[in-house]
Amino acid sequence: MEQEYDIIVLGTGLKECILSGLMTLSGKKVLHIDKNPYYGGESASISPLEELYKKFKTPGPPKSMGRGKEWNVDLISKFFLSTGESLLFIGRCLCNVLLIVLIEMSQMVKILLHTEVTRYLDFKVVEGSYVYKGGKVHKVPASEKDADASDLMGMFDKRRFKKLLLFALNFDIRNPRTHHDVDPHKTTTRELFHRYDLGLDVIEFIGHAIALHNSESYLDRPCVETISRIRLYSDSLSCRNTSPYLYPLYGLGEIPQGFARLNAEYGGTFLLNRAVDEIVMDSGKVKAVKSEGKLFHCKQLICDPSYVPNRVRKVGRVVRAICFLNHPVKHTHDVSSCQIIIPQTQLNRKSDIYISVVSFAHNVASDGMYIATVSTTAETTNPEKELQPGLELLEPIVHKFVSVSNLLVPNEDGKKSQIFVSRSYDATNHFETECEDIKDMYQRLTGTELSFIDFFKSVDQ
């Protein structure tokens, strides 16, 4: 094995594997080391089921759960925003993905398609997108047809919502005629909503269930961001009228493995179940990684927070509950998968509560069984109790596994040390915030923005 590498990556979490894949595709010599015997790190899918019970130090599983090898349980559950139509990248996608051709793709789907890692993956459309209001779950309306049928709004609110939706879908940042006297960089989202005379209930589900903001601060930022998010959600929904989300068959752990195969195909090297003894520095800059007595030299290092606890700081906590159900979630029309968002204002909280549901239909559970994950940012000294409104929507629950993890961010940007550390996974159940971290790390690593078209032009050359 060679001892000199351009980049060493520690950990096989989703973000680390994506960055490793991008670096390998651009011609860098990459070594990937993981202290665990499996792919995925913090975002792994656990199989067989017996391993999950061991991880949480719980007796089981009972025989009623079926065969353990039929289960693939995500430690962190997140969905991908898909999108509408386009022929832009069909030539790069050779697999059985339900949404292959896209124009304004979600960031994660762009990454998956552009790197061609989708050759190793199959996806299924999530069957429902819901929002909680007044003790019930309601389908999220994101089209004129949905708005007409929605019980979230009265007649006048429906008209106002449809006008805003039409404005967002026709909006083109390059064409001032579509701005209708709205300055997208100066007009705040609050001012935009006031312009359309939207009620507080409508603002709530637009901001949190369609635009997927996780705090109220977006209201006082330029409206161009929210317009773009509304359009992304609506375009994602346009190709399938059930929901705008995708989920990989066999669980999220398939994605790091897909990138591992891609990396190997382009010359990357992987070492699993390998202890990291030391990160060797020289004049404040990374020089090598010492692993089981061997020294591997590198110019740059990418890693998750667990490998460099002295280079990260805690900014919060995330609480998650993985729940096993033997029934679909009530009031969701018996779908096999769905997303539910409980906006913070419904519970007088500062953070939304997120619920993602997958099932046997995704080859992650035994026949007739469902896996629901409830997550939020902890705000009290009793984090599990904060999940209760979400857990009540899932009753009865066969088994529940609760974890509380620290939300960690790097202390510095890594430009001096050349050590680039990813952020911990947040409480949201979609990947858009994680993509921002990937793009930010890529920019600091290379000094250039991650432009997918430019990147793959250079790769093709």
Coordinates of C-alpha atoms in Angstrom, one line a residue:
M1 CA 0.0 0.0 0.0
E2 CA 1.3 3.4 -0.9
Q3 CA 2.1 5.7 2.0
E4 CA 1.7 9.1 0.3
Y5 CA -1.7 10.6 -0.5
D6 CA -3.1 13.9 -1.5
I7 CA -6.0 13.6 1.0
I8 CA -6.8 11.2 3.8
V9 CA -10.5 10.9 4.9
L10 CA -11.3 9.7 8.4
G11 CA -14.8 8.2 8.8
T12 CA -17.3 6.9 6.2
G13 CA -20.2 9.1 7.1
L14 CA -22.3 10.3 4.1
K15 CA -20.6 13.7 4.0
E16 CA -17.1 12.3 4.2
C17 CA -17.8 9.7 1.5
I18 CA -19.3 12.4 -0.8
L19 CA -16.3 14.6 -0.4
S20 CA -14.0 11.7 -0.9
G21 CA -15.8 10.8 -4.1
L22 CA -15.5 14.3 -5.4
M23 CA -11.8 14.5 -4.7
T24 CA -11.2 11.1 -6.3
L25 CA -13.1 12.1 -9.4
S26 CA -11.0 15.2 -9.7
G27 CA -7.8 13.2 -9.8
K28 CA -6.7 13.3 -6.2
K29 CA -5.1 10.3 -4.5
V30 CA -7.4 9.5 -1.6
L31 CA -7.0 7.1 1.4
H32 CA -10.2 6.5 3.4
I33 CA -9.9 5.1 7.0
D34 CA -12.7 4.2 9.4
K35 CA -12.4 2.9 12.9
N36 CA -15.6 1.0 12.5
P37 CA -16.1 -2.3 10.7
Y38 CA -19.0 -0.9 8.7
Y39 CA -19.8 2.1 6.4
G40 CA -21.8 5.1 7.4
G41 CA -20.4 6.3 10.8
E42 CA -23.0 8.4 12.5
S43 CA -25.3 8.0 9.5
A44 CA -25.0 4.2 9.3
S45 CA -27.9 1.7 8.7
I46 CA -27.7 -1.1 11.2
S47 CA -28.2 -4.7 10.2
P48 CA -29.1 -7.3 11.3
L49 CA -31.6 -6.1 13.8
E50 CA -29.8 -7.9 16.6
E51 CA -26.9 -5.3 16.3
L52 CA -29.3 -2.4 16.9
Y53 CA -30.5 -4.0 20.2
K54 CA -26.8 -4.6 21.2
K55 CA -26.0 -1.0 20.4
F56 CA -28.7 0.3 22.7
K57 CA -28.0 -2.4 25.2
T58 CA -31.5 -3.7 25.1
P59 CA -32.6 -7.4 25.3
G60 CA -34.1 -8.7 22.1
P61 CA -35.3 -8.6 19.5
P62 CA -38.4 -10.7 20.0
K63 CA -39.4 -13.3 17.4
S64 CA -42.4 -11.2 16.4
M65 CA -40.0 -8.8 14.7
G66 CA -39.2 -11.4 12.0
R67 CA -35.7 -12.3 10.7
G68 CA -33.0 -9.9 11.8
K69 CA -31.3 -9.8 8.4
E70 CA -34.5 -8.3 6.9
W71 CA -33.9 -5.1 8.8
N72 CA -31.8 -2.1 7.9
V73 CA -32.3 0.6 10.5
D74 CA -31.0 4.2 9.9
L75 CA -29.4 5.7 13.0
I76 CA -30.2 9.1 11.4
S77 CA -33.2 9.2 9.1
K78 CA -33.3 11.7 6.3
F79 CA -35.1 12.0 2.9
F80 CA -33.9 13.5 -0.4
L81 CA -35.8 16.3 -2.1
S82 CA -36.2 15.2 -5.7
T83 CA -37.4 17.7 -8.4
G84 CA -39.2 18.2 -11.7
E85 CA -38.2 17.7 -15.2
S86 CA -35.2 18.1 -17.4
L87 CA -32.9 16.3 -19.7
L88 CA -29.8 17.9 -18.3
F89 CA -28.2 14.9 -16.6
I90 CA -29.9 11.8 -18.1
G91 CA -26.7 10.9 -19.9
R92 CA -24.9 10.6 -16.6
C93 CA -27.5 8.5 -14.9
L94 CA -27.6 4.8 -15.7
C95 CA -29.6 3.3 -12.9
N96 CA -33.2 2.6 -12.0
V97 CA -33.9 6.0 -10.3
L98 CA -37.5 7.1 -10.4
L99 CA -36.5 10.7 -10.9
I100 CA -33.7 10.8 -13.4
V101 CA -34.2 14.0 -15.4
L102 CA -34.1 17.2 -13.4
I103 CA -33.8 20.9 -14.0
E104 CA -33.7 22.6 -10.6
M105 CA -32.6 19.7 -8.5
S106 CA -32.1 19.6 -4.8
Q107 CA -28.5 19.8 -3.9
M108 CA -28.1 16.2 -2.8
V109 CA -29.8 14.8 -5.9
K110 CA -27.3 16.9 -8.0
I111 CA -24.4 15.3 -6.1
L112 CA -25.8 11.8 -6.5
L113 CA -26.5 12.1 -10.2
H114 CA -23.4 14.0 -11.1
T115 CA -21.0 11.6 -9.5
E116 CA -22.9 8.7 -11.1
V117 CA -23.1 6.9 -7.7
T118 CA -26.7 6.3 -8.6
R119 CA -25.5 3.3 -10.7
Y120 CA -25.2 1.5 -7.3
L121 CA -28.5 2.7 -5.8
D122 CA -32.3 2.3 -6.3
F123 CA -34.7 4.9 -4.9
K124 CA -38.4 4.9 -4.0
V125 CA -40.7 7.9 -3.8
V126 CA -41.9 8.7 -0.3
E127 CA -45.7 8.5 -0.3
G128 CA -46.8 11.4 1.7
S129 CA -45.8 14.8 3.1
Y130 CA -47.7 16.1 6.1
V131 CA -47.8 19.0 8.6
Y132 CA -49.2 19.0 12.1
K133 CA -51.8 21.6 13.1
G134 CA -54.3 21.7 15.9
G135 CA -53.7 18.2 17.0
K136 CA -54.0 16.6 13.6
V137 CA -51.8 15.9 10.6
H138 CA -52.7 17.4 7.2
K139 CA -51.3 16.9 3.8
V140 CA -48.9 19.7 2.8
P141 CA -50.4 21.6 -0.2
A142 CA -47.9 22.6 -2.8
S143 CA -50.0 23.0 -5.9
E144 CA -53.2 24.7 -6.9
K145 CA -55.0 21.4 -6.9
D146 CA -53.7 20.6 -3.4
A147 CA -54.7 24.0 -2.1
D148 CA -58.3 23.6 -3.3
A149 CA -58.6 20.3 -1.5
S150 CA -56.7 21.3 1.7
D151 CA -58.4 21.6 5.1
L152 CA -55.5 23.8 6.3
M153 CA -57.0 26.9 4.9
G154 CA -60.2 28.7 4.4
M155 CA -61.5 29.9 1.0
F156 CA -59.8 33.3 1.1
D157 CA -56.5 31.9 2.4
K158 CA -56.5 29.4 -0.4
R159 CA -56.8 32.1 -3.0
R160 CA -53.9 34.1 -1.5
F161 CA -51.8 31.0 -1.1
K162 CA -52.3 30.1 -4.8
K163 CA -51.3 33.6 -5.9
L164 CA -48.1 33.4 -3.9
L165 CA -47.4 29.9 -5.3
L166 CA -48.0 31.1 -8.9
F167 CA -45.6 34.0 -8.2
A168 CA -42.9 31.7 -6.9
L169 CA -43.2 29.2 -9.7
N170 CA -43.0 31.9 -12.4
F171 CA -40.2 33.8 -10.6
D172 CA -36.9 34.0 -12.5
I173 CA -34.1 35.9 -10.8
R174 CA -32.7 36.9 -14.2
N175 CA -36.0 38.3 -15.5
P176 CA -37.2 41.4 -13.7
R177 CA -40.6 41.1 -15.3
T178 CA -41.3 38.1 -13.1
H179 CA -40.5 40.0 -9.9
H180 CA -43.7 42.1 -9.9
D181 CA -42.0 45.0 -8.1
V182 CA -40.5 42.8 -5.5
D183 CA -36.8 43.2 -5.0
P184 CA -35.7 39.7 -4.1
H185 CA -32.5 40.9 -2.4
K186 CA -34.1 43.7 -0.4
T187 CA -37.7 42.6 0.3
T188 CA -37.8 40.4 3.3
T189 CA -39.9 37.2 3.4
R190 CA -42.1 38.8 6.1
E191 CA -42.8 41.7 3.7
L192 CA -43.5 39.3 0.8
F193 CA -46.0 37.4 2.9
H194 CA -47.6 40.6 4.0
R195 CA -47.9 41.7 0.4
Y196 CA -50.1 38.6 -0.3
D197 CA -52.0 39.1 3.0
L198 CA -51.2 35.6 4.2
G199 CA -52.5 34.6 7.6
L200 CA -50.3 33.2 10.4
D201 CA -51.4 29.6 9.9
V202 CA -50.6 29.8 6.1
I203 CA -47.2 31.4 6.8
E204 CA -46.4 28.6 9.3
F205 CA -46.9 25.7 6.9
I206 CA -45.2 27.6 4.0
G207 CA -42.2 28.4 6.0
H208 CA -41.7 25.1 7.8
A209 CA -43.3 22.4 5.7
I210 CA -42.7 23.7 2.2
A211 CA -39.7 26.1 2.4
L212 CA -38.3 23.8 5.2
H213 CA -36.9 26.6 7.3
N214 CA -36.0 25.4 10.8
S215 CA -36.4 28.7 12.6
E216 CA -38.3 31.9 12.3
S217 CA -35.2 34.0 11.4
Y218 CA -36.0 33.4 7.7
L219 CA -38.8 35.9 7.9
D220 CA -36.4 38.8 8.2
R221 CA -34.0 37.6 5.5
P222 CA -34.2 38.5 1.8
C223 CA -37.2 36.7 0.2
V224 CA -35.1 35.2 -2.7
E225 CA -34.1 32.3 -0.5
T226 CA -37.7 31.4 0.5
I227 CA -39.0 31.8 -3.1
S228 CA -36.3 29.4 -4.3
R229 CA -37.2 26.9 -1.6
I230 CA -40.9 27.0 -2.4
R231 CA -40.1 26.4 -6.1
L232 CA -37.8 23.5 -5.3
Y233 CA -40.5 21.8 -3.2
S234 CA -43.2 22.4 -5.8
D235 CA -40.9 21.2 -8.7
S236 CA -40.0 18.2 -6.7
L237 CA -43.6 17.4 -6.1
S238 CA -44.6 17.9 -9.8
C239 CA -43.1 14.6 -11.0
R240 CA -44.9 12.6 -8.3
N241 CA -48.1 13.9 -6.7
T242 CA -47.5 12.0 -3.4
S243 CA -44.5 13.8 -2.0
P244 CA -41.3 15.6 -3.1
Y245 CA -39.1 13.1 -1.3
L246 CA -37.0 10.1 -2.3
Y247 CA -35.5 7.4 -0.1
P248 CA -33.0 4.6 -1.1
L249 CA -34.0 1.0 -0.9
Y250 CA -32.2 -0.9 1.9
G251 CA -31.6 2.4 3.8
L252 CA -29.3 5.4 3.9
G253 CA -26.3 3.2 4.6
E254 CA -26.4 2.2 0.9
I255 CA -25.2 5.7 -0.1
P256 CA -21.8 5.7 1.7
Q257 CA -21.3 2.2 0.3
G258 CA -22.2 3.5 -3.2
F259 CA -19.6 6.2 -2.9
A260 CA -17.1 3.7 -1.6
R261 CA -17.6 1.6 -4.7
L262 CA -17.2 4.8 -6.9
N263 CA -14.0 5.8 -5.1
A264 CA -12.5 2.3 -5.5
E265 CA -13.4 2.4 -9.2
Y266 CA -11.4 5.7 -9.6
G267 CA -8.4 4.5 -7.5
G268 CA -9.4 5.4 -4.0
T269 CA -8.3 3.2 -1.1
F270 CA -10.5 2.1 1.8
L271 CA -9.4 0.7 5.2
L272 CA -12.3 -0.3 7.5
N273 CA -12.0 -1.4 11.2
R274 CA -8.7 0.4 11.5
A275 CA -7.8 2.4 14.6
V276 CA -6.4 5.9 14.2
D277 CA -3.6 6.4 16.7
E278 CA -2.6 10.0 15.9
I279 CA -2.9 12.9 13.5
V280 CA 0.7 14.0 13.0
M281 CA 1.2 17.8 12.7
D282 CA 4.2 19.8 11.4
S283 CA 4.3 23.6 12.2
G284 CA 0.6 23.6 12.8
K285 CA -0.3 21.8 9.5
V286 CA -1.3 18.2 9.0
K287 CA 1.5 15.9 7.9
A288 CA 0.3 12.4 8.3
V289 CA -2.1 10.0 10.0
K290 CA -0.7 7.2 12.2
S291 CA -2.9 4.1 12.1
E292 CA -2.0 0.8 13.9
G293 CA 1.7 1.8 13.9
K294 CA 1.8 2.8 10.2
L295 CA 2.3 6.3 9.0
F296 CA 0.3 7.6 6.0
H297 CA 1.3 11.0 4.7
C298 CA -1.1 13.5 3.3
K299 CA -1.5 17.2 2.3
Q300 CA -5.1 17.5 3.5
L301 CA -7.3 15.7 6.0
I302 CA -11.1 15.4 6.0
C303 CA -12.9 13.9 9.1
D304 CA -16.0 13.8 11.2
P305 CA -16.0 15.3 14.7
S306 CA -15.3 12.0 16.5
Y307 CA -11.8 11.9 15.2
V308 CA -10.8 15.4 16.4
P309 CA -12.7 16.1 19.7
N310 CA -10.3 19.0 20.5
R311 CA -11.1 20.8 17.2
V312 CA -14.9 21.0 17.6
R313 CA -17.3 22.7 20.0
K314 CA -20.8 21.9 21.2
V315 CA -23.6 24.2 20.0
G316 CA -26.6 22.1 21.0
R317 CA -28.1 18.6 21.3
V318 CA -30.3 16.5 19.1
V319 CA -32.7 13.9 20.5
R320 CA -33.9 11.1 18.3
A321 CA -36.3 8.2 18.9
I322 CA -36.3 5.2 16.5
C323 CA -39.7 3.6 16.7
F324 CA -40.9 0.2 15.4
L325 CA -44.6 0.1 14.4
N326 CA -46.8 -2.8 13.1
H327 CA -49.2 -0.3 11.5
P328 CA -49.2 2.8 9.2
V329 CA -49.4 6.1 10.9
K330 CA -52.9 7.3 11.6
H331 CA -54.5 10.0 9.3
T332 CA -51.9 9.4 6.5
H333 CA -54.1 7.3 4.3
D334 CA -52.2 4.1 5.2
V335 CA -49.1 5.1 3.2
S336 CA -46.0 3.0 3.6
S337 CA -43.8 6.0 4.0
C338 CA -44.2 9.7 4.9
Q339 CA -42.7 12.8 6.4
I340 CA -44.5 14.8 9.1
I341 CA -43.3 18.2 10.4
I342 CA -44.6 19.7 13.7
P343 CA -43.9 23.4 13.4
Q344 CA -42.4 24.9 16.5
T345 CA -45.2 27.5 17.0
Q346 CA -47.7 24.6 17.4
L347 CA -46.0 23.6 20.6
N348 CA -44.6 26.9 21.8
R349 CA -41.1 25.7 21.0
K350 CA -38.0 27.2 19.3
S351 CA -37.4 24.1 17.2
D352 CA -39.6 22.0 14.9
I353 CA -40.2 18.3 15.5
Y354 CA -39.5 16.0 12.5
I355 CA -41.0 12.5 11.8
S356 CA -39.9 10.3 9.0
V357 CA -41.5 6.9 8.3
V358 CA -40.3 4.1 6.1
S359 CA -41.3 0.4 6.0
F360 CA -41.0 -3.0 4.6
A361 CA -41.8 -1.5 1.2
H362 CA -38.2 0.0 1.2
N363 CA -36.6 -3.4 2.2
V364 CA -35.6 -2.0 5.6
A365 CA -38.0 -4.0 7.8
S366 CA -39.9 -7.3 8.0
D367 CA -43.2 -7.7 6.2
G368 CA -45.9 -5.4 7.7
M369 CA -43.4 -3.5 9.9
Y370 CA -42.6 0.3 9.9
I371 CA -39.7 2.3 11.2
A372 CA -40.5 5.9 12.3
T373 CA -37.8 8.3 13.5
V374 CA -38.8 11.3 15.6
S375 CA -36.2 14.0 16.1
T376 CA -35.7 17.6 17.3
T377 CA -33.2 20.0 18.8
A378 CA -33.2 19.5 22.5
E379 CA -34.3 22.6 24.5
T380 CA -34.7 21.3 28.0
T381 CA -33.0 18.9 30.5
N382 CA -35.5 16.2 29.6
P383 CA -35.0 15.8 25.8
E384 CA -37.1 12.6 25.5
K385 CA -40.2 14.3 26.8
E386 CA -39.8 16.9 24.1
L387 CA -40.5 14.2 21.5
Q388 CA -43.8 13.2 23.1
P389 CA -46.1 15.1 20.7
G390 CA -44.5 13.3 17.8
L391 CA -44.5 9.9 19.6
E392 CA -48.2 10.3 20.3
L393 CA -48.9 10.4 16.6
L394 CA -47.3 7.0 16.2
E395 CA -49.1 5.1 18.9
P396 CA -49.1 2.2 19.5
I397 CA -45.3 1.7 19.4
V398 CA -43.8 -1.8 19.5
H399 CA -40.3 -0.8 20.5
K400 CA -38.5 2.5 20.9
F401 CA -34.8 3.4 21.0
V402 CA -33.9 6.9 22.2
S403 CA -30.6 8.7 21.8
V404 CA -29.3 12.2 22.6
S405 CA -26.2 13.4 20.7
N406 CA -24.2 16.6 20.8
L407 CA -24.4 19.0 17.8
L408 CA -20.8 19.7 17.1
V409 CA -19.2 22.2 14.7
P410 CA -15.5 22.8 13.9
N411 CA -13.6 25.5 15.9
E412 CA -11.9 26.8 12.8
D413 CA -12.1 26.7 9.0
G414 CA -9.2 24.4 8.5
K415 CA -7.3 26.6 6.0
K416 CA -4.3 26.9 8.3
S417 CA -4.1 23.3 9.6
Q418 CA -5.6 21.7 6.4
I419 CA -7.8 19.7 8.6
F420 CA -11.4 20.0 7.5
V421 CA -14.1 18.8 9.9
S422 CA -17.7 18.2 9.1
R423 CA -20.6 19.3 11.3
S424 CA -22.7 16.8 13.2
Y425 CA -26.1 15.9 11.6
D426 CA -28.9 18.2 12.7
A427 CA -32.4 17.2 13.6
T428 CA -34.1 17.9 10.2
N429 CA -35.3 14.9 8.2
H430 CA -34.0 16.1 4.9
F431 CA -30.5 16.6 3.5
E432 CA -30.5 20.2 2.3
T433 CA -28.7 21.5 5.4
E434 CA -26.1 18.8 5.2
C435 CA -25.5 19.8 1.5
E436 CA -24.7 23.3 2.7
D437 CA -22.0 21.8 4.9
I438 CA -20.6 19.7 2.0
K439 CA -20.4 22.7 -0.3
D440 CA -18.8 24.8 2.4
M441 CA -16.2 22.2 3.1
Y442 CA -15.5 21.7 -0.6
Q443 CA -14.9 25.5 -1.0
R444 CA -12.5 25.5 1.9
L445 CA -10.7 22.4 0.6
T446 CA -10.2 23.6 -2.9
G447 CA -10.6 27.4 -2.8
T448 CA -13.4 27.2 -5.4
E449 CA -17.2 26.9 -5.2
L450 CA -18.7 23.5 -5.9
S451 CA -20.2 24.1 -9.4
F452 CA -21.5 20.8 -10.7
I453 CA -21.4 21.7 -14.3
D454 CA -17.9 23.1 -14.1
F455 CA -16.7 20.2 -11.9
F456 CA -17.8 17.5 -14.4
K457 CA -16.5 19.5 -17.4
S458 CA -13.1 19.3 -15.8
V459 CA -13.5 15.6 -15.0
D460 CA -14.6 14.8 -18.5
Q461 CA -11.5 16.6 -19.9

